[in-house]
PDB file of C-alpha atoms in Angstrom:
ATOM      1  CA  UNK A  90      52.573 -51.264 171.278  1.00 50.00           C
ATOM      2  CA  UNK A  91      52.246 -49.657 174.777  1.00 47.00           C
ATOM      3  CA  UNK A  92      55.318 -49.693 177.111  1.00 47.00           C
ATOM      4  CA  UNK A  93      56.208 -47.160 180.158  1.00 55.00           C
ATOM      5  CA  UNK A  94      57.349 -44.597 178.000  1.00 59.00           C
ATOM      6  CA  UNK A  95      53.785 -44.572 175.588  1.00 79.00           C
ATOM      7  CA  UNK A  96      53.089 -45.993 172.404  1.00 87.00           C
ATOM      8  CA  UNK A  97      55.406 -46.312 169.321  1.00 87.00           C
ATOM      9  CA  UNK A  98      53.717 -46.176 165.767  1.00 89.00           C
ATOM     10  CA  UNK A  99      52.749 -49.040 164.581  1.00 89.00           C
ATOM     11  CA  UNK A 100      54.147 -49.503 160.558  1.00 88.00           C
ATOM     12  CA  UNK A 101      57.723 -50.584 160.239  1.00 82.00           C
ATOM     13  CA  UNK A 102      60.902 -48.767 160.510  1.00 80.00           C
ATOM     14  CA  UNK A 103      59.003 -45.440 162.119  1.00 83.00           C
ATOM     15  CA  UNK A 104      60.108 -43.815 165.213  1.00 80.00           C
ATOM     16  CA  UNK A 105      57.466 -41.996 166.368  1.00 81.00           C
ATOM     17  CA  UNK A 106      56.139 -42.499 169.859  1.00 84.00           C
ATOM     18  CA  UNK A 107      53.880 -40.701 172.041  1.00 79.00           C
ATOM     19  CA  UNK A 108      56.201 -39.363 174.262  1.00 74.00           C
ATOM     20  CA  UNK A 109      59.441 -37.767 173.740  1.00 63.00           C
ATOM     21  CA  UNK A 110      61.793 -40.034 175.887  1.00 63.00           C
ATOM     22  CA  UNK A 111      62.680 -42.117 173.008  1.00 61.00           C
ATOM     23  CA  UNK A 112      62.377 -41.811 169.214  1.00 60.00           C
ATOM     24  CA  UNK A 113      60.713 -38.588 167.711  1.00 69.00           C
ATOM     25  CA  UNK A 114      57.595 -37.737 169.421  1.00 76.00           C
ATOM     26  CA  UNK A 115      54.608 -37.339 167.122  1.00 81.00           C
ATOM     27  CA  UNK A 116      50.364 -37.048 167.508  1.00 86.00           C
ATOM     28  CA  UNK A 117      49.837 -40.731 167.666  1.00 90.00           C
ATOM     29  CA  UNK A 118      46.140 -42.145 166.266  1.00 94.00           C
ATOM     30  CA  UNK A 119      44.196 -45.920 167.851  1.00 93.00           C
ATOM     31  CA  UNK A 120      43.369 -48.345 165.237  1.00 94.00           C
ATOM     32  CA  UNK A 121      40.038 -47.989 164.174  1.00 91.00           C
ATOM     33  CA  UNK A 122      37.278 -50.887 165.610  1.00 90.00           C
ATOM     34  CA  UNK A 123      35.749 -52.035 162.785  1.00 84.00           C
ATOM     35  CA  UNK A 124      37.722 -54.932 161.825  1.00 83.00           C
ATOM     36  CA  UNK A 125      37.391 -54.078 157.914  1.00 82.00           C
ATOM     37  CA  UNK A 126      38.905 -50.350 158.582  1.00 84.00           C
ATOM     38  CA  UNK A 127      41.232 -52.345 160.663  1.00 87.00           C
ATOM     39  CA  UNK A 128      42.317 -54.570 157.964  1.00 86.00           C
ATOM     40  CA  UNK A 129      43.336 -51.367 155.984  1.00 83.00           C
ATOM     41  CA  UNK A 130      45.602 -50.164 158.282  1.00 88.00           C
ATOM     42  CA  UNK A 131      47.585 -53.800 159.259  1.00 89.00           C
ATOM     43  CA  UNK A 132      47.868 -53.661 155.581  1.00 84.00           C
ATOM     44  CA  UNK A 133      49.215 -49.875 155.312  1.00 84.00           C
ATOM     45  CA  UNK A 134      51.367 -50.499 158.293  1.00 86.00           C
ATOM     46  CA  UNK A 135      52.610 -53.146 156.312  1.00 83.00           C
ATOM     47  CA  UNK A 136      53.063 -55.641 159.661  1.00 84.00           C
ATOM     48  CA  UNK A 137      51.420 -59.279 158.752  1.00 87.00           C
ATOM     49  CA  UNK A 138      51.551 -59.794 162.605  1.00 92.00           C
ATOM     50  CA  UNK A 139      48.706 -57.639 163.355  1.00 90.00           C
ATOM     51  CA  UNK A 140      46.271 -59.910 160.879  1.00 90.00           C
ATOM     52  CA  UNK A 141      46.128 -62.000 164.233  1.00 92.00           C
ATOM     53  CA  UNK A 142      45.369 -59.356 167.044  1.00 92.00           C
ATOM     54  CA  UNK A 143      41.313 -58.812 167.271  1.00 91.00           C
ATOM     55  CA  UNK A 144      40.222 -55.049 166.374  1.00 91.00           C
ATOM     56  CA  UNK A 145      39.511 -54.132 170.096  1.00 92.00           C
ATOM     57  CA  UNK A 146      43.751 -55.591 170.995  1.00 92.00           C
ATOM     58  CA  UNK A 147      44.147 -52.892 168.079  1.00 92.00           C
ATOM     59  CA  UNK A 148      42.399 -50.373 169.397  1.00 92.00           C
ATOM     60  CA  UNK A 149      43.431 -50.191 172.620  1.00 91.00           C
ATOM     61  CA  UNK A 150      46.993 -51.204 171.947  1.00 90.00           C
ATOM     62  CA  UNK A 151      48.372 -49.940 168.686  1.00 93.00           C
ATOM     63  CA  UNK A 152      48.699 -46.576 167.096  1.00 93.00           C
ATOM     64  CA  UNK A 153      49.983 -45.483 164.013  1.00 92.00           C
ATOM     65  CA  UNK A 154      51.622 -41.644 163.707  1.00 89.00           C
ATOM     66  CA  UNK A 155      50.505 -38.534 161.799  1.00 89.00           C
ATOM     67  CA  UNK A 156      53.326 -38.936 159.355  1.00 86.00           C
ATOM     68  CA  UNK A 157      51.693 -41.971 157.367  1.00 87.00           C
ATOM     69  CA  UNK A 158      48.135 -39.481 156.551  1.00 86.00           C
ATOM     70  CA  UNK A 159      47.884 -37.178 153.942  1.00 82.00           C
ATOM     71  CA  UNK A 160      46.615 -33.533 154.861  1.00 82.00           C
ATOM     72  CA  UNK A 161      43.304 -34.321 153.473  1.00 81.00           C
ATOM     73  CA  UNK A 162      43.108 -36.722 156.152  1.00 83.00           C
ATOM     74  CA  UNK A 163      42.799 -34.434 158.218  1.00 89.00           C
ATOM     75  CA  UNK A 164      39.804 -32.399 160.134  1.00 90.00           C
ATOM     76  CA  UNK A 165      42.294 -29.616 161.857  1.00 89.00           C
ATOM     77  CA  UNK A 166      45.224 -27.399 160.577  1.00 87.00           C
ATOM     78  CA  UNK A 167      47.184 -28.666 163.790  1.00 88.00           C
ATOM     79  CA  UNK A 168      46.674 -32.203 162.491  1.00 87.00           C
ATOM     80  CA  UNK A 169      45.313 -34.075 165.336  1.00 89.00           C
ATOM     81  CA  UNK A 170      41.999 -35.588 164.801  1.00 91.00           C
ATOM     82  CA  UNK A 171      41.332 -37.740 161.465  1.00 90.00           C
ATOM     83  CA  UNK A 172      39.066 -37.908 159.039  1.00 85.00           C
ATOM     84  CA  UNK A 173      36.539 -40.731 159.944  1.00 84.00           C
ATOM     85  CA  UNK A 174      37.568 -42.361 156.823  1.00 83.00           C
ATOM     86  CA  UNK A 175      41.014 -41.877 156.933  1.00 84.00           C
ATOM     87  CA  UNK A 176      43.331 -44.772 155.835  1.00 84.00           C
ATOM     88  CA  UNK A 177      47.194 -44.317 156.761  1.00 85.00           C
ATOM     89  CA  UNK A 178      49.509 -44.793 153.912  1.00 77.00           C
ATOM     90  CA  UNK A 179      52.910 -46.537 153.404  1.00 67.00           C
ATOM     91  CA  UNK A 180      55.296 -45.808 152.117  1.00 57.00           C
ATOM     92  CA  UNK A 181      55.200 -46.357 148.649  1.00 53.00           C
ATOM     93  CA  UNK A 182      51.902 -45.271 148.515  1.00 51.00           C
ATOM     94  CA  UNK A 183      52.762 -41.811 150.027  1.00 50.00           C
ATOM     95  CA  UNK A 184      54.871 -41.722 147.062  1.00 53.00           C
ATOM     96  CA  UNK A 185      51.705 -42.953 144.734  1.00 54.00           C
ATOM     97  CA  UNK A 186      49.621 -40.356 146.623  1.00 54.00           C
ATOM     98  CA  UNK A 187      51.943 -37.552 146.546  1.00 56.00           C
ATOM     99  CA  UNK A 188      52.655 -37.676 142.598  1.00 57.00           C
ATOM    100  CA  UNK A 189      48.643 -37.854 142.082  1.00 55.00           C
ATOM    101  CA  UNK A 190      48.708 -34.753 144.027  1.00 56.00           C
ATOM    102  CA  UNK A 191      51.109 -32.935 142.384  1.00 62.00           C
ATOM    103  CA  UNK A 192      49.878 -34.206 138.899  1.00 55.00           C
ATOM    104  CA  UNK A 193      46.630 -32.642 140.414  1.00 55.00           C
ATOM    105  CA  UNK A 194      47.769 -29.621 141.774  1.00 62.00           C
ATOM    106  CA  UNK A 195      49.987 -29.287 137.751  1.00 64.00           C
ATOM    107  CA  UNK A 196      46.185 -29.555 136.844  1.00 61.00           C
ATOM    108  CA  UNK A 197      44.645 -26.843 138.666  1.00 61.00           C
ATOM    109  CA  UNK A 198      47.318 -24.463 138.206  1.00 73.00           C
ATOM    110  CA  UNK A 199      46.743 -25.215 134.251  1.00 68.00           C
ATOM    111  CA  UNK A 200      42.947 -24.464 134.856  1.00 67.00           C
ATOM    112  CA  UNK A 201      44.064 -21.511 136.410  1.00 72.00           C
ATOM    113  CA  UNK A 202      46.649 -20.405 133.877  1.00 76.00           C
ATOM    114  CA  UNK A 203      44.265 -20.678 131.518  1.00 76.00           C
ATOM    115  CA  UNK A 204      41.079 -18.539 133.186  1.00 75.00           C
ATOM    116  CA  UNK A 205      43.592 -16.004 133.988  1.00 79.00           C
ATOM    117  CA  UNK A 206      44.580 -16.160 130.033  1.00 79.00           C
ATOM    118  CA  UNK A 207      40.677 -15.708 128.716  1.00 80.00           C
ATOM    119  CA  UNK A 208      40.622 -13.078 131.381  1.00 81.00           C
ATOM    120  CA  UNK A 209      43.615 -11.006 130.349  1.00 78.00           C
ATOM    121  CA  UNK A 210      42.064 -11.655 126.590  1.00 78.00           C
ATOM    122  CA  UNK A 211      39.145  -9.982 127.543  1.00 79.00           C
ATOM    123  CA  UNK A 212      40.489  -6.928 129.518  1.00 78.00           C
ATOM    124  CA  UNK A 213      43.442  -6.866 126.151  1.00 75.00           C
ATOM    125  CA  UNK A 214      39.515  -6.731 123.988  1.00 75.00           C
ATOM    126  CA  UNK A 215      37.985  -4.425 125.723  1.00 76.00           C
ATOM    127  CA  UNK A 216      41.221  -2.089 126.241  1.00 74.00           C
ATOM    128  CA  UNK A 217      41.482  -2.572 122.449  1.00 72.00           C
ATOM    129  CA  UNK A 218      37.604  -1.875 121.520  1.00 71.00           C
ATOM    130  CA  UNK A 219      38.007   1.473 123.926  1.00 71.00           C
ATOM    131  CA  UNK A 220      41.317   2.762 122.036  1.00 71.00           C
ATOM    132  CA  UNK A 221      39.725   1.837 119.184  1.00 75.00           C
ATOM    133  CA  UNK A 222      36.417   3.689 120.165  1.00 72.00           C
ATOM    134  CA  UNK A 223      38.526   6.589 121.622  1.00 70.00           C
ATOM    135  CA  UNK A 224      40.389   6.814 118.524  1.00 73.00           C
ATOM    136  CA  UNK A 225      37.217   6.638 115.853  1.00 71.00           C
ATOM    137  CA  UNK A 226      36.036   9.860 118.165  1.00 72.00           C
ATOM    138  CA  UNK A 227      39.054  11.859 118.466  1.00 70.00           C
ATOM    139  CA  UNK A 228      39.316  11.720 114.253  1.00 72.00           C
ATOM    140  CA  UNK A 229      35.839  12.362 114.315  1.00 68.00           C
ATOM    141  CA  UNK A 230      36.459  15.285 116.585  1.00 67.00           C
ATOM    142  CA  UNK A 231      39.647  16.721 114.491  1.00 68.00           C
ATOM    143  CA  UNK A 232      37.292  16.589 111.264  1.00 68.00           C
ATOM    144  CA  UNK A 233      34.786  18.452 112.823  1.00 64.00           C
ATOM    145  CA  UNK A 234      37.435  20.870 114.211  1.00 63.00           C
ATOM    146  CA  UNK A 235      39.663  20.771 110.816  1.00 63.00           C
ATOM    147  CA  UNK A 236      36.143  21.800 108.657  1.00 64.00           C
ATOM    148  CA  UNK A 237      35.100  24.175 111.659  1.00 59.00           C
ATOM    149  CA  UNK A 238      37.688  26.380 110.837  1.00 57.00           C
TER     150      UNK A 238
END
């Protein structure tokens, strides 16, 4: 809600306001207006409250910090404009959200374990075909020489 010194973030128990006279400031974000989007974020912010207040009293009066969006909520590296579809999350489901990540990210790096396996596989076949090859020759080469002389 707006007071002299800016806006405080709307979920419970956060600090963040807008400006840095009290509590930790923090890139603040309006509710969205569409009352549906709107319902997503009372519920996020966890504040039954809000369920009363129209989306434009939202809008224009509420805000809720950077802290409750994942990075993929974001459209910049300096995280200050939002997804269009971006939902803040509470706190337990940052928690939800952050072990789906990680089990994700365990994931990828297992995809990538395993390319870089069928890769070194391939360079450890062909390294083995060429000493192989190099080796058939150079016998081939000593008979020749051995009988030459």
């Amino acid at each position: 809600m707006s007071n002299r010194s800016g806006y405080k973030c709307a979920f419970k128990d956060c600090c963040s306001v807008s400006s840095g006279k009290i509590g930790l400031k923090e890139t603040l974000f309006r509710f969205p207006k569409d009352s549906e989007k709107c319902k997503l974020w009372i519920a996020a912010c966890n504040r039954k409250e809000l369920y009363a207040k129209n989306p434009v009293t939202l809008h224009t009066s509420y805000r809720v910090c950077k802290k409750h969006f994942i990075d993929t909520m974001f459209l910049n590296y300096e995280k200050t404009r939002l997804q269009p579809h971006a939902v803040p999350f509470s706190a337990e489901n940052h928690i939800g959200k952050y072990n789906i990540y990680i089990h994700n990210m365990y994931i990828y790096i297992y995809i990538l374990y395993i390319r870089l396996i069928k890769k070194l596989l391939i360079v450890v076949m062909n390294l083995q075909f060429r000493f192989t090859f190099v080796s058939h020759i150079l016998r081939h080469l000593i008979k020749i020489t051995i009988t030459s002389w």
